[in-house]
PDB file of C-alpha atoms in Angstrom:
ATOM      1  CA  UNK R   1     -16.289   3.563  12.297  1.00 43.00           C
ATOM      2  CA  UNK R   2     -15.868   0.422  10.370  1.00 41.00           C
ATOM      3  CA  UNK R   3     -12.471  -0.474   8.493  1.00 43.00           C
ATOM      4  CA  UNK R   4     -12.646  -3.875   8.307  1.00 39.00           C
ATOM      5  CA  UNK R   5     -10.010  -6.503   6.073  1.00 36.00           C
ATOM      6  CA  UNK R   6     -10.237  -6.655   2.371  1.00 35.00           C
ATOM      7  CA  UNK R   7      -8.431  -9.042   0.535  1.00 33.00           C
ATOM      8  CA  UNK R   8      -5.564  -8.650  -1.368  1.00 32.00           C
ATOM      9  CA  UNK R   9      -0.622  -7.060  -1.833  1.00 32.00           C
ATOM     10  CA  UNK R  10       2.747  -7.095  -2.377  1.00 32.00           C
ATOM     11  CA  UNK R  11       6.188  -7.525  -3.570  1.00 30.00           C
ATOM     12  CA  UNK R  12       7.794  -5.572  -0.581  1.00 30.00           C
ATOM     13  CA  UNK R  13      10.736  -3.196   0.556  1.00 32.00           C
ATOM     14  CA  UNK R  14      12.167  -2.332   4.424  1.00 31.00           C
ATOM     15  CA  UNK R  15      11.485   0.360   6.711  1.00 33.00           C
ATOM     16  CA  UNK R  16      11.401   0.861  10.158  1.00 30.00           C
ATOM     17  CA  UNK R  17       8.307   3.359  11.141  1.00 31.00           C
ATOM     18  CA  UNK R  18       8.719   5.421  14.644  1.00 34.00           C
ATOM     19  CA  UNK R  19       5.992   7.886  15.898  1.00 38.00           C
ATOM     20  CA  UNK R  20       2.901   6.478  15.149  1.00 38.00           C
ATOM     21  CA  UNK R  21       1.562   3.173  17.593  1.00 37.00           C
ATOM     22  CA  UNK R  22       1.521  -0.279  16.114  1.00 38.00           C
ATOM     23  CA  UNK R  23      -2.678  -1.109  15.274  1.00 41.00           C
ATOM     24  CA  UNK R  24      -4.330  -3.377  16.956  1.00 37.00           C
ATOM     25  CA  UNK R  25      -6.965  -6.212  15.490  1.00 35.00           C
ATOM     26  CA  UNK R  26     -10.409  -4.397  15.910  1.00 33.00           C
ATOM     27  CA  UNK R  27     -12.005  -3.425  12.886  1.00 35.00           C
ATOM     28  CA  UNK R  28     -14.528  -1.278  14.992  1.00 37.00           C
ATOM     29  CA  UNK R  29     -12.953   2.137  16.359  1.00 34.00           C
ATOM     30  CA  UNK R  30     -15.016   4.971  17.470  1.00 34.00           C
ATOM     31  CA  UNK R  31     -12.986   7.155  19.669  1.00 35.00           C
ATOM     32  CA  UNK R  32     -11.709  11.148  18.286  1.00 36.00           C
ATOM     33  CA  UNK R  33      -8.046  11.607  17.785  1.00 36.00           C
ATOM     34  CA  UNK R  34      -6.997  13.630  20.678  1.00 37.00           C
ATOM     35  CA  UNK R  35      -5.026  16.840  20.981  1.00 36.00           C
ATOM     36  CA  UNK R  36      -1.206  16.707  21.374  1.00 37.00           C
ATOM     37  CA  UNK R  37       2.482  17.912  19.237  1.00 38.00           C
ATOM     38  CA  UNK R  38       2.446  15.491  16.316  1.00 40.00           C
ATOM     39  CA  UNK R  39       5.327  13.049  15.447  1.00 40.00           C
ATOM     40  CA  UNK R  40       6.433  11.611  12.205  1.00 46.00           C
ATOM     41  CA  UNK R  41       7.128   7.742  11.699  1.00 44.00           C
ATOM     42  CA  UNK R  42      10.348   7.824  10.045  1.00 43.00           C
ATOM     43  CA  UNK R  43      10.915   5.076   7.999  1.00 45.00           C
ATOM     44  CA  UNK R  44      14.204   3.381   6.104  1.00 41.00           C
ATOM     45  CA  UNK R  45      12.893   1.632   3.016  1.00 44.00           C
ATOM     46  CA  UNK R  46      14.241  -1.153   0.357  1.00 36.00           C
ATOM     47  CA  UNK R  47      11.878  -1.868  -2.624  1.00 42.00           C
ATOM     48  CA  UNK R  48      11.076  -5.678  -3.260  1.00 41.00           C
ATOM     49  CA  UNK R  49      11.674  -7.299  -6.823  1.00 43.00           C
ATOM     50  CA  UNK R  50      10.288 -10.490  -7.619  1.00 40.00           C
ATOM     51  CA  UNK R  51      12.888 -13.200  -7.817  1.00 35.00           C
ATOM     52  CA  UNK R  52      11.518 -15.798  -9.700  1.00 37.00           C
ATOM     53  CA  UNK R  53       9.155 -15.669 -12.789  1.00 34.00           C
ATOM     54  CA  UNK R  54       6.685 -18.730 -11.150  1.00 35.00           C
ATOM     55  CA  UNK R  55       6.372 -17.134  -7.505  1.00 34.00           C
ATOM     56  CA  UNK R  56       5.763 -13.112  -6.367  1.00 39.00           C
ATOM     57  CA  UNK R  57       8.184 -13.233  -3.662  1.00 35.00           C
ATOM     58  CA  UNK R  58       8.285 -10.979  -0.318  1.00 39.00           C
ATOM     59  CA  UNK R  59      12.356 -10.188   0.098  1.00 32.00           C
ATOM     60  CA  UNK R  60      12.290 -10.929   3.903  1.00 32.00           C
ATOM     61  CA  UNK R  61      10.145 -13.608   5.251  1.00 35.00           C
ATOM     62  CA  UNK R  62       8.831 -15.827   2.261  1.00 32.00           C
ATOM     63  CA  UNK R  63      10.418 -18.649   0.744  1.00 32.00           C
ATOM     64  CA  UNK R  64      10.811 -19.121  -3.073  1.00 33.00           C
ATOM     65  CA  UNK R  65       8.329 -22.031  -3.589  1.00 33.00           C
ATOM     66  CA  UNK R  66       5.385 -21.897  -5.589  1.00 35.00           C
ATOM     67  CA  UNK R  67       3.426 -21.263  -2.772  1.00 34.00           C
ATOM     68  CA  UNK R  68       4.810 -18.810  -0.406  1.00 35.00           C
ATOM     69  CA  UNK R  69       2.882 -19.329   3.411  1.00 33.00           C
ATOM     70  CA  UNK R  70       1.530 -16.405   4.549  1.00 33.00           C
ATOM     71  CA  UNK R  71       1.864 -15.775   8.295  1.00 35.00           C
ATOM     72  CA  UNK R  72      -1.415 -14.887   9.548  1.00 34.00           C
ATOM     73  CA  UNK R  73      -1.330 -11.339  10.886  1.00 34.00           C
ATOM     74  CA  UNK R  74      -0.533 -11.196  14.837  1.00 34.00           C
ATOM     75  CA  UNK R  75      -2.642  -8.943  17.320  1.00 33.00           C
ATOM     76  CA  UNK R  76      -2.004  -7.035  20.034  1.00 36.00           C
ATOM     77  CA  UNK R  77      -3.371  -4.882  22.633  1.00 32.00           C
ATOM     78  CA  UNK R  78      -4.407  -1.414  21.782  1.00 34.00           C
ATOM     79  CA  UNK R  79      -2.161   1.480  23.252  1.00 34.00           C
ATOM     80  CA  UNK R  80      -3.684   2.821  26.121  1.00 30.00           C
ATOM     81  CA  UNK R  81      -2.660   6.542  24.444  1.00 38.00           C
ATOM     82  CA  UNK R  82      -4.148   7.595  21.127  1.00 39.00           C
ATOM     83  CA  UNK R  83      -1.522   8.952  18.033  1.00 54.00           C
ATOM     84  CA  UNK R  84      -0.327  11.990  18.935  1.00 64.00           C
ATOM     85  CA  UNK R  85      -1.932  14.799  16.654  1.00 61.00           C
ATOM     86  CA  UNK R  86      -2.048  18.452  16.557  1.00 57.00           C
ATOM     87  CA  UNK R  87       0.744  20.667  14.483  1.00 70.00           C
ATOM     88  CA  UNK R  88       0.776  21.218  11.139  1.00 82.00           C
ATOM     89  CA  UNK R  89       2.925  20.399   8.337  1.00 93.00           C
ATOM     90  CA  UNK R  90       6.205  22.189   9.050  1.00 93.00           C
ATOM     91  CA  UNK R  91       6.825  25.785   7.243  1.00 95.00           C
ATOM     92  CA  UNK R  92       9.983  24.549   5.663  1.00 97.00           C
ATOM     93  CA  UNK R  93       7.780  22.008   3.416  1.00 97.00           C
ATOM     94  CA  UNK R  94       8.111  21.944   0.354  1.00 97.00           C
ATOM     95  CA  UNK R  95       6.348  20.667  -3.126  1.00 96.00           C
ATOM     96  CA  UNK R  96       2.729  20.149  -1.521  1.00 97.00           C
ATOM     97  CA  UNK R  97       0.233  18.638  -2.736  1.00 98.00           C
ATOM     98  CA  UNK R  98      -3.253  17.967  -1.211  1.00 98.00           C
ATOM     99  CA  UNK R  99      -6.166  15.635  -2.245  1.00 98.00           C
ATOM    100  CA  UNK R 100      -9.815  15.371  -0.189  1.00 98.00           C
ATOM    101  CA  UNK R 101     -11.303  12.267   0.791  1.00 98.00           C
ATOM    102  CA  UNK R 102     -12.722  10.188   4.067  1.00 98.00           C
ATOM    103  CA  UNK R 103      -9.510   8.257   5.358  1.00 98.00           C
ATOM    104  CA  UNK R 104     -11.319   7.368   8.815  1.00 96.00           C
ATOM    105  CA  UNK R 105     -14.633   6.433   7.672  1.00 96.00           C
ATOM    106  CA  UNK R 106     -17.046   9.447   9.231  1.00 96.00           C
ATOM    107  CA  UNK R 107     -18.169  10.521   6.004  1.00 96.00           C
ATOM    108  CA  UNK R 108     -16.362  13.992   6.247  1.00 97.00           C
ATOM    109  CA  UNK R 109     -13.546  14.794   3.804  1.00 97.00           C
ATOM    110  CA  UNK R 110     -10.153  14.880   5.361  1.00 98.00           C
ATOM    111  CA  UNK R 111      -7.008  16.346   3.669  1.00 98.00           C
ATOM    112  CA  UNK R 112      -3.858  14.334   2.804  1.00 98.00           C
ATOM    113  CA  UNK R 113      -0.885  16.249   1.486  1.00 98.00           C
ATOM    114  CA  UNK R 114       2.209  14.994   0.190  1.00 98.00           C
ATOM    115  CA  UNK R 115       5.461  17.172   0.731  1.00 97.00           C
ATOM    116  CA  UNK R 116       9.049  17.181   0.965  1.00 96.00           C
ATOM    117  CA  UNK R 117      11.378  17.616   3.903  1.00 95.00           C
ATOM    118  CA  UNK R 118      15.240  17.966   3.743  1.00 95.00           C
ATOM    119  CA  UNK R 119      14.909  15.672   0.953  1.00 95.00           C
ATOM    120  CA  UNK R 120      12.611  13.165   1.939  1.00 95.00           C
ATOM    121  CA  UNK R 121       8.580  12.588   1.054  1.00 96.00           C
ATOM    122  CA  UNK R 122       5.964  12.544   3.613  1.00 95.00           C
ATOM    123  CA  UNK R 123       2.466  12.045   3.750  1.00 96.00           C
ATOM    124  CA  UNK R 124       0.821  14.336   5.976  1.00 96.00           C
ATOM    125  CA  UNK R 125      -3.375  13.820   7.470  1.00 96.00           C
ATOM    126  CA  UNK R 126      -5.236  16.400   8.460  1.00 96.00           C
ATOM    127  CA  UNK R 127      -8.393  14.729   9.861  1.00 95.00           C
ATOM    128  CA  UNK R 128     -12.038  16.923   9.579  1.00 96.00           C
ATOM    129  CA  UNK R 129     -12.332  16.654  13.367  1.00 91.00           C
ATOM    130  CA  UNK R 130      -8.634  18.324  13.881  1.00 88.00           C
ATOM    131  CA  UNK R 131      -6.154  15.644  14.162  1.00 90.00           C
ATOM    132  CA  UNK R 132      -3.121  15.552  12.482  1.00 93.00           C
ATOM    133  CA  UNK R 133      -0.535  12.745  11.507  1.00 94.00           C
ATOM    134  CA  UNK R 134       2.417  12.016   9.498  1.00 93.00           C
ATOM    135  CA  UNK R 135       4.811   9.736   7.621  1.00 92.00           C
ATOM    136  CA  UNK R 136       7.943   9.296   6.175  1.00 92.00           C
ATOM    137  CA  UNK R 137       7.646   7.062   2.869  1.00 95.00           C
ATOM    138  CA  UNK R 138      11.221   6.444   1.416  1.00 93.00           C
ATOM    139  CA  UNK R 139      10.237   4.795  -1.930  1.00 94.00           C
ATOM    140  CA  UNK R 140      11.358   5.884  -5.533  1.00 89.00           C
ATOM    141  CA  UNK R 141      14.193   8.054  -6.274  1.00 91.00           C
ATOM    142  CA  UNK R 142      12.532  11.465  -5.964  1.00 88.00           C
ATOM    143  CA  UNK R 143      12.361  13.579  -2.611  1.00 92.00           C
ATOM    144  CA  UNK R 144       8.143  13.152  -2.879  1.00 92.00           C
ATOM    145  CA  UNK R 145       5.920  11.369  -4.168  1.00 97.00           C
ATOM    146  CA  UNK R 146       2.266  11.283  -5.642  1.00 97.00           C
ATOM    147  CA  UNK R 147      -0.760  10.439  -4.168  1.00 98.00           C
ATOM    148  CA  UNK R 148      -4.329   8.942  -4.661  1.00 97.00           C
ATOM    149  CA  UNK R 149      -7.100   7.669  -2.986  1.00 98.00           C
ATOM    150  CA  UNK R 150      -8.325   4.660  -3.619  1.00 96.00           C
ATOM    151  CA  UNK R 151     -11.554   2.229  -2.257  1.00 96.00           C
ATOM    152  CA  UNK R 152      -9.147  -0.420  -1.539  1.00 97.00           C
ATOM    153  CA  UNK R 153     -12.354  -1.667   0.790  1.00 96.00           C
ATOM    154  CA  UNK R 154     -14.884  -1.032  -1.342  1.00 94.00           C
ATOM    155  CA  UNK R 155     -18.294  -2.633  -0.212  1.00 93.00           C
ATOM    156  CA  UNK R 156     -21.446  -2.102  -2.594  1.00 92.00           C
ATOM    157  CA  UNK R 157     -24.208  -0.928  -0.742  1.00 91.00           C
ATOM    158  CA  UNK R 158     -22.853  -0.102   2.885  1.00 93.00           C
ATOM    159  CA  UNK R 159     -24.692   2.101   4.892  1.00 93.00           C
ATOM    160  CA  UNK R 160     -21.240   4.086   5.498  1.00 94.00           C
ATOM    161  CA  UNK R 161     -18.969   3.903   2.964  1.00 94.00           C
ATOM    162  CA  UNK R 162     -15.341   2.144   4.240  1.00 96.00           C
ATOM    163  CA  UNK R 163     -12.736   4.682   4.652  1.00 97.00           C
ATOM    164  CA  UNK R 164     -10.572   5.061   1.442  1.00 97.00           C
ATOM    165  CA  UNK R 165      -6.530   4.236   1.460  1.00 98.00           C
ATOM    166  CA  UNK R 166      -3.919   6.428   0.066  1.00 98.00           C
ATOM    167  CA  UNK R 167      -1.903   4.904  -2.833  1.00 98.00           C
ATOM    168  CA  UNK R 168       1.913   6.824  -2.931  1.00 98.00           C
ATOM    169  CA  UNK R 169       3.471   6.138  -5.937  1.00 97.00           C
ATOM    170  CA  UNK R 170       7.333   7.028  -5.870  1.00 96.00           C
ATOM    171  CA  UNK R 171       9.226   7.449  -9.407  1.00 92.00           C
ATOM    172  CA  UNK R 172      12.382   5.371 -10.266  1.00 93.00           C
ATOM    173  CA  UNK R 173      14.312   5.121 -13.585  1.00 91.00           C
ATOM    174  CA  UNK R 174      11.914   5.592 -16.425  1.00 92.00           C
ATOM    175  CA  UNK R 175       9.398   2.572 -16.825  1.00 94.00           C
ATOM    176  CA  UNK R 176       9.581   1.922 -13.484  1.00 96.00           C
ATOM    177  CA  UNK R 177       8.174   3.198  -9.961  1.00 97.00           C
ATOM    178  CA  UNK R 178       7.662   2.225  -6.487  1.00 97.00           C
ATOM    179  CA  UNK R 179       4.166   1.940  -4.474  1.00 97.00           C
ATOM    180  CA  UNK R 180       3.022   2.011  -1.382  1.00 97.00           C
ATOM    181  CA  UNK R 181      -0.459   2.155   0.752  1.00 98.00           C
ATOM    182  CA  UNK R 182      -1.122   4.133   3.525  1.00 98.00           C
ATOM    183  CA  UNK R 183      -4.138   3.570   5.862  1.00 97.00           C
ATOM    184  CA  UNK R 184      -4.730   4.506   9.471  1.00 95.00           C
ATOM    185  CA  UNK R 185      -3.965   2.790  12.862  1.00 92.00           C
ATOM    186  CA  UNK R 186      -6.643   2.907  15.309  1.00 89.00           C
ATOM    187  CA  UNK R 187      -5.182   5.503  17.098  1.00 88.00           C
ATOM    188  CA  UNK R 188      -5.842   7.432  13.962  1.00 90.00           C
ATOM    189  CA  UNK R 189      -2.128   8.443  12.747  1.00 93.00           C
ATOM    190  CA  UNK R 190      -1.370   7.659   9.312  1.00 94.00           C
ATOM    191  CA  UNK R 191       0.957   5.015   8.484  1.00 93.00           C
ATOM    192  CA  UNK R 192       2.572   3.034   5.755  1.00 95.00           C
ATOM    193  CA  UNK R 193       1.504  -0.405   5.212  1.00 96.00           C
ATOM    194  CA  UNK R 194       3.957  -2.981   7.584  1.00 93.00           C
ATOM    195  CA  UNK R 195       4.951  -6.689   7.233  1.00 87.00           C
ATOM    196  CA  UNK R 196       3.226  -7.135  10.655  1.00 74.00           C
ATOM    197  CA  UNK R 197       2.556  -5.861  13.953  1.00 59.00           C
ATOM    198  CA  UNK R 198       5.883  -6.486  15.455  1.00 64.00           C
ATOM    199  CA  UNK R 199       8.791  -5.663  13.388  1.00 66.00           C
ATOM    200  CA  UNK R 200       7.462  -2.158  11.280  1.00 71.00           C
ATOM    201  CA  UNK R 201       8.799  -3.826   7.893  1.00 81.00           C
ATOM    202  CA  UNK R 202       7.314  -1.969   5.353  1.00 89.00           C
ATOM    203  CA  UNK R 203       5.335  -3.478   2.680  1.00 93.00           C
ATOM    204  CA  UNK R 204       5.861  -1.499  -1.108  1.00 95.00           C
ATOM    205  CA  UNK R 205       5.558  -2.704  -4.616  1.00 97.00           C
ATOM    206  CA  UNK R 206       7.291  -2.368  -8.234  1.00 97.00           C
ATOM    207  CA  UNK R 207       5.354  -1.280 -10.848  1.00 97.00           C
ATOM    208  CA  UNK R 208       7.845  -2.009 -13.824  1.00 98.00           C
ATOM    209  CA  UNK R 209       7.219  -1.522 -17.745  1.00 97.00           C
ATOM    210  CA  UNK R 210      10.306  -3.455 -18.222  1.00 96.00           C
ATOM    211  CA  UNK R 211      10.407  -7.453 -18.309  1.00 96.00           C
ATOM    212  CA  UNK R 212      10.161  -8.861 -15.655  1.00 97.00           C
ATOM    213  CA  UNK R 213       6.575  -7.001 -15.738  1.00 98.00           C
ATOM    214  CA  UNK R 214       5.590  -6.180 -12.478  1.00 98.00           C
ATOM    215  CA  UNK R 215       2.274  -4.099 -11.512  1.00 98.00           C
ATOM    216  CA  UNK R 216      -0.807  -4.163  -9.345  1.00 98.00           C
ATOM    217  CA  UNK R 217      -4.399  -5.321 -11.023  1.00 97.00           C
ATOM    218  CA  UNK R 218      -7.766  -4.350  -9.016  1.00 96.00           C
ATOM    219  CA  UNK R 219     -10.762  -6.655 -10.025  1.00 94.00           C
ATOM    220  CA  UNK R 220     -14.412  -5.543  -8.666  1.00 87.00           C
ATOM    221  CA  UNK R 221     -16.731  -8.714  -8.121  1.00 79.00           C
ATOM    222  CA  UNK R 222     -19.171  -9.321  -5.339  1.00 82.00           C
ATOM    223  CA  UNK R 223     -19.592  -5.720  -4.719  1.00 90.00           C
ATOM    224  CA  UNK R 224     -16.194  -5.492  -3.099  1.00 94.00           C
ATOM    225  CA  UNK R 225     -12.957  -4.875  -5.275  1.00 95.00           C
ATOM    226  CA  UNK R 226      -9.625  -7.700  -5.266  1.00 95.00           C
ATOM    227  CA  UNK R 227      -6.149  -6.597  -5.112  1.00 97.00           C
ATOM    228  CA  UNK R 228      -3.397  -8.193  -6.622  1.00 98.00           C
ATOM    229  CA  UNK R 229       0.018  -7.706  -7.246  1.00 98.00           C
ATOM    230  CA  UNK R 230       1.111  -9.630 -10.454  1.00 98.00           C
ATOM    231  CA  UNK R 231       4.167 -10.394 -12.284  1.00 98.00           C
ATOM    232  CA  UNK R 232       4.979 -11.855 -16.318  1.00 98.00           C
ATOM    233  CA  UNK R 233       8.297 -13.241 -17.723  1.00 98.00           C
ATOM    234  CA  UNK R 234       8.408 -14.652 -21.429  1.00 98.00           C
ATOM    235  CA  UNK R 235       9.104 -18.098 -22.102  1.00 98.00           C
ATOM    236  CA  UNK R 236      11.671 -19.422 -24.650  1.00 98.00           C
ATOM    237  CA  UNK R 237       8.225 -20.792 -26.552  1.00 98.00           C
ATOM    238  CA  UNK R 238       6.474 -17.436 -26.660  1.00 98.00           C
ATOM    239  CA  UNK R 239       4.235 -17.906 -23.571  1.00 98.00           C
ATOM    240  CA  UNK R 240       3.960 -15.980 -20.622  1.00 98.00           C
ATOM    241  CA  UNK R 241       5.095 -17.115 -16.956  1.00 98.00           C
ATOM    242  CA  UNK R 242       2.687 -14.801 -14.678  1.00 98.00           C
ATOM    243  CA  UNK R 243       1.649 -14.582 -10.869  1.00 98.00           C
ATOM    244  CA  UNK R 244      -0.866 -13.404  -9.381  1.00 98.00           C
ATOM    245  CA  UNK R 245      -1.107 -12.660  -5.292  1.00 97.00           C
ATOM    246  CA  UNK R 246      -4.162 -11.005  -3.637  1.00 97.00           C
ATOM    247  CA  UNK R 247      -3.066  -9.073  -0.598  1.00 97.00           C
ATOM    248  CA  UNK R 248      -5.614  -7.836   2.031  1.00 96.00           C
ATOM    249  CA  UNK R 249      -5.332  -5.679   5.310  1.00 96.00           C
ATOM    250  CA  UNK R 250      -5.516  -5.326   8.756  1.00 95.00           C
ATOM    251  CA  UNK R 251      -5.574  -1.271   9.293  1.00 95.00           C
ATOM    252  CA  UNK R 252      -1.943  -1.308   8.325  1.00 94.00           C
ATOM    253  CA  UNK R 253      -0.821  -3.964   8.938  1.00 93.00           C
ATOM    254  CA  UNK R 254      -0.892  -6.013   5.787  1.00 94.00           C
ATOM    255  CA  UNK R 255      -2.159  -9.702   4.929  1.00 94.00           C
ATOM    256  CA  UNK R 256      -0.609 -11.558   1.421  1.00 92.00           C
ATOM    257  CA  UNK R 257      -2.598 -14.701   0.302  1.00 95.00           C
ATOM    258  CA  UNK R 258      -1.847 -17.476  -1.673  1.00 96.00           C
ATOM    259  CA  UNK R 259       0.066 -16.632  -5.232  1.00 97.00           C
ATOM    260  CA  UNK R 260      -2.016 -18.530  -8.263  1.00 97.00           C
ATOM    261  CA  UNK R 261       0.784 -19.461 -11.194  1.00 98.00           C
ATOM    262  CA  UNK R 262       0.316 -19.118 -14.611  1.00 97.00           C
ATOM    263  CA  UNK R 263       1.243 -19.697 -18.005  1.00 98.00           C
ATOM    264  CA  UNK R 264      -0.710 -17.548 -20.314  1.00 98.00           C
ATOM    265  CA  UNK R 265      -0.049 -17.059 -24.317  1.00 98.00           C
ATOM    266  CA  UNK R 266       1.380 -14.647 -26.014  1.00 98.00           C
ATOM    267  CA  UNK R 267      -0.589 -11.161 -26.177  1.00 97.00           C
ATOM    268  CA  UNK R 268      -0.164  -7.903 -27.412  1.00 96.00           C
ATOM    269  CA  UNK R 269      -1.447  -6.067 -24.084  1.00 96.00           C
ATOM    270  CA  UNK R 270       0.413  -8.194 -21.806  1.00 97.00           C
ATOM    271  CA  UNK R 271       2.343  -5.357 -20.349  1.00 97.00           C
ATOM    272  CA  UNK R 272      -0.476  -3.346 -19.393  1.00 96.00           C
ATOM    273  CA  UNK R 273      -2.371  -6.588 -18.073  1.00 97.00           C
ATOM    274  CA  UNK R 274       0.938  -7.530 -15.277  1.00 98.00           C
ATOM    275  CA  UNK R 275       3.089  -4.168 -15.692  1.00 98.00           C
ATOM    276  CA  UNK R 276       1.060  -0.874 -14.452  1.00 98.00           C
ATOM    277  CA  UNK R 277      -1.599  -0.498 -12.544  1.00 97.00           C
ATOM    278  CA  UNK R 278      -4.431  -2.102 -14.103  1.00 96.00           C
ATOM    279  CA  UNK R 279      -8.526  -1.561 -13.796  1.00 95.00           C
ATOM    280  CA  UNK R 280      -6.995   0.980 -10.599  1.00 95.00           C
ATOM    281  CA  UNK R 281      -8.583   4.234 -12.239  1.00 92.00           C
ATOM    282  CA  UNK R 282      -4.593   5.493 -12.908  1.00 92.00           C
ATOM    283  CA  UNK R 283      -2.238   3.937 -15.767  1.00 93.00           C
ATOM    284  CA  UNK R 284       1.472   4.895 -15.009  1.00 95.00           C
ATOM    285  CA  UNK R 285       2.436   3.469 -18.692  1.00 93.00           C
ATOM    286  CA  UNK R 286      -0.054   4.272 -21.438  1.00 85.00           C
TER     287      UNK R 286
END
């Protein structure tokens, strides 16, 4: 099964996931989820605002400068166990919702719910060979959030299509929400996207109608598709200060590139060009 990197996220918050193994650096994983009681990653999660209008800034680890470094992402070994799977999502769930699509790349549709527990949102995979996974993901206000597929590796022509990522979108105040990807390891156990292999700091994003606009643009070219997470603040002439960073990943571990600075003039639709979600097949702001 193929999930290899794809260019492009973020403007981040914190969480610290526990359940679910760290990945590992192969993009080539063939072996079955195995049977045992599932666990949940539980995760503690601050969303990331951008902090200047010139630079999309990660909260933790990258400095305010025009151009942010980006730590390459680190590798290490597999686990010699695979993610623990079997149980199902617990009876005292609440507000599920299920969608059907190939999350590990074997062509078969699996089934990814969203629910509630005590309060909290989870993401929940049922894999088509039997496996099952879960996740807390702490972002918005609400106690769940929504979810969507989306061919965040998208490659025209492939003989198997990549496995598709699950986009949770968490509600704040109104024109305003929180987002976050979820792919899986190679132990197959579903996880939120992390600031690296190491430290579990989860990687989310604002999508904000309000200025400073903040959102998430996805460009197709080359047969593959770019992600970006973007930003726009009005100058004192009229003109737009914008950002753009493309963000890839490693399973889920994820991988920010350079941010390209911008002044742009003024536009009517420059809200729904750096504040929603933008060429993504889903507008949070019409």
């Amino acid at each position: 099964m193929n999930r290899g990197r794809a260019t492009v996220l973020a403007v981040l918050a914190v969480a610290v996931l526990a359940g679910c193994t760290s990945d590992g650096s192969s993009s080539n994983t063939t072996a079955a989820p195995s049977s045992a009681p599932t666990t949940t990653a539980v995760a503690v999660t601050t969303t990331i605002e951008a902090t200047t209008t010139t630079t999309a800034v990660l909260a933790t680890d990258i400095p305010t400068t025009t151009t942010p470094t980006t730590e390459p992402a680190t590798t290490e070994p597999a686990p010699s166990t695979a993610c623990p799977t079997g149980t199902t999502i617990p009876s005292a769930a609440t507000n599920l919702v299920a969608i059907n699509g190939d999350i590990d790349g074997d062509t078969l549709n699996d089934v990814v719910t969203s629910y509630s527990l005590d309060g909290v949102p989870h993401v929940h995979a049922t894999l088509a060979t039997g496996g099952n996974s879960d996740a807390e993901v702490p972002i918005g206000n609400a106690d769940t959030v929504s979810i969507q597929f989306m061919d965040f590796d998208h490659a025209l022509g492939a003989a198997v299509p990549p496995p598709v990522a699950v986009l949770a979108i968490g509600p704040t105040k109104a024109g305003t929400a929180v987002g976050a990807f979820l792919t899986l390891t190679p132990q197959y156990c579903i996880r939120v996207w992390h600031n690296n292999t190491t430290d579990d700091t989860l990687v989310t994003f604002r999508i904000s109608a309000e200025e400073p606009y903040q959102g998430l643009q996805c460009d197709g070219a080359a047969g593959s598709i770019n992600h970006s997470l973007t930003t726009a603040q009005q100058n004192p002439d009229g003109s737009w200060a914008t950002t753009i960073q493309p963000f890839g990943h490693n399973f889920t571990t994820v991988e920010l590139h350079d941010v390209q600075n911008q002044t742009v003039p003024d536009d009517p639709d420059i809200q729904h060009q750096y504040g929603d979600l933008t060429s993504c097949g889903i507008t949070l702001f019409p």
